[in-house]
Short mmCIF file of C-alpha atoms in Angstrom, two decimals:
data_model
loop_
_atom_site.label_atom_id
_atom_site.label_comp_id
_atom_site.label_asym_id
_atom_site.label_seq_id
_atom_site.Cartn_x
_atom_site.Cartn_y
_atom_site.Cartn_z
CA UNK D 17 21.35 0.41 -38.37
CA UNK D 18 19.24 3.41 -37.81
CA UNK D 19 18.63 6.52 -40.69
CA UNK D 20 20.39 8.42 -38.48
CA UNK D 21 23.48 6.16 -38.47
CA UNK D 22 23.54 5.73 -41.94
CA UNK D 23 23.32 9.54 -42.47
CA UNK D 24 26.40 9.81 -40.33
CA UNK D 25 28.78 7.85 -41.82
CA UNK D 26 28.87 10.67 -44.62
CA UNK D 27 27.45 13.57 -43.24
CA UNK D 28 27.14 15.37 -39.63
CA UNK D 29 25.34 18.27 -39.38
CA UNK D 30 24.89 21.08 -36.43
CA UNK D 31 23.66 24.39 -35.31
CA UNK D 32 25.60 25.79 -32.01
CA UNK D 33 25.82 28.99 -30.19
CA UNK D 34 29.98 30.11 -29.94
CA UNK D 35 30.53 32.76 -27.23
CA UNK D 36 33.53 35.06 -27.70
CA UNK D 37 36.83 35.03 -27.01
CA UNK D 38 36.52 30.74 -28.16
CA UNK D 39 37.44 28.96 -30.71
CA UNK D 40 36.03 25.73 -32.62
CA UNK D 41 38.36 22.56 -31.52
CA UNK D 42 38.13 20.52 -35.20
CA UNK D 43 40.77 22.56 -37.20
CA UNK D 44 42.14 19.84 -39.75
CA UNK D 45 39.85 16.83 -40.75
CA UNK D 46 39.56 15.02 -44.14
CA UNK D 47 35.87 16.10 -44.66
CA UNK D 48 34.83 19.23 -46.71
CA UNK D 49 33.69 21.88 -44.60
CA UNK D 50 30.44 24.19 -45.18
CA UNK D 51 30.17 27.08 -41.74
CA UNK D 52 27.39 28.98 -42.19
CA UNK D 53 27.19 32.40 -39.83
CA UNK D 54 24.09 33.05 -38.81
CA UNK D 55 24.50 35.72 -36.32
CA UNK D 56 27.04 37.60 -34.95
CA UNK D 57 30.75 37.84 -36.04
CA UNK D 58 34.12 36.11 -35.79
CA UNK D 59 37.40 35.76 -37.36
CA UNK D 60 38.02 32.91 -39.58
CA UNK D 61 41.83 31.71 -40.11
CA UNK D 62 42.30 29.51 -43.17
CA UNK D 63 45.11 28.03 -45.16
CA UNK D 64 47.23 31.34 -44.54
CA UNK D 65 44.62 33.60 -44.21
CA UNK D 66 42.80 35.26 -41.58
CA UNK D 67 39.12 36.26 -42.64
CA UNK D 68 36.90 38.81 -41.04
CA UNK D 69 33.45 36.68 -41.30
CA UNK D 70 30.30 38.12 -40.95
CA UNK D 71 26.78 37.15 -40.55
CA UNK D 72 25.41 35.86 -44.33
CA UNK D 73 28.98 34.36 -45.47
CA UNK D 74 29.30 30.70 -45.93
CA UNK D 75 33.14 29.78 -45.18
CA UNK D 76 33.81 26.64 -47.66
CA UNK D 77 36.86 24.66 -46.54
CA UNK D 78 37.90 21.61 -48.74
CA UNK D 79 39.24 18.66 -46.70
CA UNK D 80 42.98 19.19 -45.75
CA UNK D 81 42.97 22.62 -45.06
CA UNK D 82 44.26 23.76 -42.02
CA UNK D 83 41.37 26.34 -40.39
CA UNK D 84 39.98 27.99 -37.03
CA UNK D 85 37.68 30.30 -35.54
CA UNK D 86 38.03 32.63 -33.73
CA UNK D 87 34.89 34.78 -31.95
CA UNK D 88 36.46 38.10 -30.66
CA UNK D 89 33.89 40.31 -29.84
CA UNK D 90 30.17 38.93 -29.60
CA UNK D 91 27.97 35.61 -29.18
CA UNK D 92 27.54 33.90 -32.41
CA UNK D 93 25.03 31.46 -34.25
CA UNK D 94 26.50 28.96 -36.61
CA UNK D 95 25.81 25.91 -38.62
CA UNK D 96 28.13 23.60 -39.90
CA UNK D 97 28.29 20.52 -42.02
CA UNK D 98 31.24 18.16 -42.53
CA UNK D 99 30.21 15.85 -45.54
CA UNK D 100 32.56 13.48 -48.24
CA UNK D 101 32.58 14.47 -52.00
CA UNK D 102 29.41 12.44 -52.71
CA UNK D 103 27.34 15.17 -51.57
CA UNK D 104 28.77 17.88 -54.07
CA UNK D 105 27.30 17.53 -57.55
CA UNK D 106 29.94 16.70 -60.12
CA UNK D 107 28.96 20.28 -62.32
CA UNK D 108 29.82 22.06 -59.46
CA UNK D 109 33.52 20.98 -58.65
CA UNK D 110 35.76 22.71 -61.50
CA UNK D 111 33.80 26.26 -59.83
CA UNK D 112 34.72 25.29 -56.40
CA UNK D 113 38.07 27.07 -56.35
CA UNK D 114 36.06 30.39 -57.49
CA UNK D 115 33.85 29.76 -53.87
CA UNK D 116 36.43 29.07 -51.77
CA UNK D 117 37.17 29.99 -48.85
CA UNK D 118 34.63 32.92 -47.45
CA UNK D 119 31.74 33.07 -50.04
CA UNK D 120 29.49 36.61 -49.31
CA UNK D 121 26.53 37.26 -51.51
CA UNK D 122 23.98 38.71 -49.42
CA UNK D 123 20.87 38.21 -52.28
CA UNK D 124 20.68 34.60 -51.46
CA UNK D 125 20.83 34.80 -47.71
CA UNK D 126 17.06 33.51 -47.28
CA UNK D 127 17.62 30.72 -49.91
CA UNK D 128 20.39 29.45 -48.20
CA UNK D 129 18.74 29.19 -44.67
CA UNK D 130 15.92 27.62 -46.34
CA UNK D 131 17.72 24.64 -47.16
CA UNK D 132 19.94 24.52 -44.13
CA UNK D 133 16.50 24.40 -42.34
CA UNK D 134 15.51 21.59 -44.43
CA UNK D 135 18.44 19.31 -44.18
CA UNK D 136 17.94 20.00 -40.50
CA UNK D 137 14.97 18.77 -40.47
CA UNK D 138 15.48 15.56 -41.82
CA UNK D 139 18.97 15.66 -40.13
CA UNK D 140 17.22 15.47 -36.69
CA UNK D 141 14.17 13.59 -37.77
CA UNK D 142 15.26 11.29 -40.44
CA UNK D 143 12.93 8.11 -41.59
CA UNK D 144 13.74 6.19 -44.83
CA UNK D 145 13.48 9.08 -47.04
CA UNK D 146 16.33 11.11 -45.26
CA UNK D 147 19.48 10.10 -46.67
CA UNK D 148 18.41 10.80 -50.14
CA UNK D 149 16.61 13.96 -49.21
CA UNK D 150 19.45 15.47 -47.55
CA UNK D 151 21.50 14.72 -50.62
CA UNK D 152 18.79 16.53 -53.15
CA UNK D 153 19.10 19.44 -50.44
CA UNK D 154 22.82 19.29 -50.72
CA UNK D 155 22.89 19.77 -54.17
CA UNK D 156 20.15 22.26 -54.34
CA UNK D 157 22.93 24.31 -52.06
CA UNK D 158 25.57 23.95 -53.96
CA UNK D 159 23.97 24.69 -57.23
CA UNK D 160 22.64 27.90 -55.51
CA UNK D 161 26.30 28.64 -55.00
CA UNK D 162 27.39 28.27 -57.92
CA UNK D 163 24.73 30.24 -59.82
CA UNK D 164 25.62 33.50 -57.97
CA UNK D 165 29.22 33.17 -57.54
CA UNK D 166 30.03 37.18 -58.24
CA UNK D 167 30.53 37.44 -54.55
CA UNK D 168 32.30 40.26 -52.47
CA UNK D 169 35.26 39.12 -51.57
CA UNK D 170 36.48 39.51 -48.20
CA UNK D 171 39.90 40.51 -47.64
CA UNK D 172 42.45 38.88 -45.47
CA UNK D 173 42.56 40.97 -42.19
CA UNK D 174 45.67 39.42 -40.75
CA UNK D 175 48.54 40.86 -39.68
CA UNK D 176 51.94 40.96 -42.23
CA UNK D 177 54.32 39.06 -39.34
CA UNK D 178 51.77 36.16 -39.06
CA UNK D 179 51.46 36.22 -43.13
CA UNK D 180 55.18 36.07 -43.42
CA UNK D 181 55.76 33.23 -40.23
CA UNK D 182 53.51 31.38 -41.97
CA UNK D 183 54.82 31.31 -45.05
CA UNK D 184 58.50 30.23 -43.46
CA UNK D 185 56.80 27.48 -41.35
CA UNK D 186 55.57 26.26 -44.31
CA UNK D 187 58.76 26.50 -46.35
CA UNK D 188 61.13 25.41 -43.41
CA UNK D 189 59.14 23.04 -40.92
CA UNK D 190 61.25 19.97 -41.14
CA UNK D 191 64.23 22.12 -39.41
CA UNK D 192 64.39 23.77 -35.87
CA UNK D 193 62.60 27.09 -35.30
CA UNK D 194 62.06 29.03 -32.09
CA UNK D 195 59.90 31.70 -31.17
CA UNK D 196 63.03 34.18 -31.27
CA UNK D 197 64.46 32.80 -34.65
CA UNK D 198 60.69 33.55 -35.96
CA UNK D 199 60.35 37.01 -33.87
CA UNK D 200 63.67 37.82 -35.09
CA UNK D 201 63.30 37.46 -38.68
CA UNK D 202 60.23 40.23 -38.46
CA UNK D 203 61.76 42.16 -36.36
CA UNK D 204 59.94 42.21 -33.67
CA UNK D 205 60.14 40.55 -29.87
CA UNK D 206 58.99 36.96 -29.59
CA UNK D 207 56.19 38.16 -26.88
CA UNK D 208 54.49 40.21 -29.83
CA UNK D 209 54.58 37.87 -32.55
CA UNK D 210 53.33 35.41 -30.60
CA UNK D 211 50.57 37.63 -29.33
CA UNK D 212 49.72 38.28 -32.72
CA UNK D 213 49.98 34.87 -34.35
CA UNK D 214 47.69 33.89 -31.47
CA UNK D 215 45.18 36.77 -32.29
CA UNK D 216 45.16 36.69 -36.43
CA UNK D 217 45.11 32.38 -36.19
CA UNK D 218 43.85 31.30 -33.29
CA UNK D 219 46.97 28.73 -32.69
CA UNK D 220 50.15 29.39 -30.47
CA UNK D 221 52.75 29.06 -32.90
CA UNK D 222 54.28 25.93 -31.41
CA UNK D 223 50.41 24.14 -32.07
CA UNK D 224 50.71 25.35 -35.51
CA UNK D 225 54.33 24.04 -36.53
CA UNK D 226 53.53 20.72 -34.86
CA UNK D 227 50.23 20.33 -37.35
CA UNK D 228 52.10 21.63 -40.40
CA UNK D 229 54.75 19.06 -39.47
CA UNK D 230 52.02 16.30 -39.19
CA UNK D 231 50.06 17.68 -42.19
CA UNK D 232 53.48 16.64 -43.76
CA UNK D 233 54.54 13.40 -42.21
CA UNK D 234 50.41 11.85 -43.32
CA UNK D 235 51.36 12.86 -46.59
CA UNK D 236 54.42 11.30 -46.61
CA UNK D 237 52.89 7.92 -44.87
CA UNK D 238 50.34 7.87 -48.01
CA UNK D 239 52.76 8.00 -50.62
CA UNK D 240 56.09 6.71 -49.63
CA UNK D 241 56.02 3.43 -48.38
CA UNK D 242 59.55 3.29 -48.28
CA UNK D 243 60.13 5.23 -45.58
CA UNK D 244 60.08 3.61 -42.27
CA UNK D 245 57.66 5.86 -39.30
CA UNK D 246 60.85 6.66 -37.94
CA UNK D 247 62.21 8.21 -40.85
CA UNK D 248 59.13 10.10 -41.66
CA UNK D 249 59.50 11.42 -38.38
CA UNK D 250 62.58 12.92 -38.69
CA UNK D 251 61.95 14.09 -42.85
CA UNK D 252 58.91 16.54 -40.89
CA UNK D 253 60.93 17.86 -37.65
CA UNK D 254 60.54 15.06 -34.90
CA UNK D 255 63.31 14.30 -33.34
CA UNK D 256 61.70 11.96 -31.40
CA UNK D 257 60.02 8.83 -32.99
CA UNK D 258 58.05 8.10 -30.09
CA UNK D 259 56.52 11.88 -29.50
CA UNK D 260 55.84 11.76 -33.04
CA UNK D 261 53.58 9.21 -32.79
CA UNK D 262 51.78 10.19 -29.56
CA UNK D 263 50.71 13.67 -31.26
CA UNK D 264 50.34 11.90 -34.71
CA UNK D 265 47.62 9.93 -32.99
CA UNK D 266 46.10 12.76 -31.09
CA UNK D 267 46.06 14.39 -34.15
CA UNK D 268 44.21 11.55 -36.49
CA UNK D 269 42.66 9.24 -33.82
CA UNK D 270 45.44 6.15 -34.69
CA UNK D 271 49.17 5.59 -34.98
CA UNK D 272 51.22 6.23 -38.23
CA UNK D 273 51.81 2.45 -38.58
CA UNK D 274 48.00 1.97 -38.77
CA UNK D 275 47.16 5.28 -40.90
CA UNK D 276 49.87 3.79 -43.16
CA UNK D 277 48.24 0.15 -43.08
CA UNK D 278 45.27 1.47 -44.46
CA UNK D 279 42.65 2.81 -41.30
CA UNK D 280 43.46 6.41 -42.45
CA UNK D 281 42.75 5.93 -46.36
#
């Protein structure tokens, strides 16, 4: 096994141009998340919140969390790290909720590209040394994070009918919705809330119940092992067994039988 495979199992770093009007495809993965903007702008939809990002913020997304991107008006530069638990020093965890999720603190801009530039470097180029190195790095980022955690806070910059759909998707997605039911309980037609939904989250609002409803059903394969796939199905809003499957596997690369059997764990 190579450095570089060994590195990976863990950790997967990257550094990618976005152009506008795209979004980034991995929106729901059991790795903590660290974007880093380096140039340009976009809008970052997380949990329930949509988040005008900037170039400077870091954008930390614990594993779980439902997220996009969205790049609306210019080209970006971003880096981006997906990394297990191991790499986060144990001091740091009881601040993380305090960081999460758009961090902005311009005064340690240049320290923080410092050691993304470093744990590129032996990201890229790694010998025997790497793995360790990149976790010294990691915690040297985190610490640095922690230290000057009186950040501005960015304010949600989504729109009050995708707040509120939200929050009912999340309260009601194990029964039937439509686009009108949802349009109709804000009042507005079901071609502008879904124009807006799309806008403020980056997901059509059919996408979004479906991973909400699977969000639910790989909770409920983890910890109920009484419940048959079937009936899981039908507890998160399937009515179909068999479609259930096909987009639970989509979703986390295996069926619900084998997430349950252990593969996902």
């Amino acid at each position: 096994m190579s450095s570089r495979d060994t590195i990976s199992e863990n950790f997967y770093y990257e550094k990618t141009s976005q152009q506008k009007n795209t979004g980034v495809n991995q929106h729901y993965h059991n790795l903590f998340e660290i974007y880093y903007l380096e140039e340009g702008t976009c809008h970052y939809f997380v949990d329930n919140n949509t988040y005008a990002v900037e170039a400077g913020d870091v954008v930390l997304i614990p594993e779980g969390v439902i997220h996009k991107t969205v790049y609306r008006d210019s080209d970006a530069k971003r880096r981006l790290i997906y990394c297990t638990h191991f790499y986060i020093p144990p001091a740091v965890i009881r601040y993380l909720p305090t960081m999460i999720y758009v961090y902005r603190n311009k005064r340690v801009t240049k320290e923080i590209m410092a050691i993304l530039d470093a744990i590129e470097r032996e990201y890229c180029s790694p010998d025997e040394f790497s793995e360790s190195s990149i976790l010294s790095y990691m915690h040297m980022l985190f610490f640095l994070l922690a230290r000057n955690r009186d950040t501005e806070a960015p304010r949600s910059s989504g729109n009050v009918y995708t707040t509120q759909t939200i929050a009912y998707i999340k309260e009601n997605y194990k029964y039937d919705m439509t686009l009108s039911d949802l349009a109709a309980r804000c009042a507005v037609t079901p071609e502008h809330l879904s124009r807006i939904f799309k806008r403020d989250t980056g997901f059509g609002i059919s996408e979004y119940v479906s991973m909400i409803r699977l969000q639910q059903a790989q909770m409920l394969l983890r910890t109920d092992s009484k419940l048959s796939v079937a009936e899981v199905s039908e507890r998160c809003g399937f009515s179909d067994s068999n479609y259930f499957s096909k987009r639970f596997k989509e979703m986390y690369g295996m069926s619900p039988l084998r997430f349950r059997n252990g593969d996902g764990k």
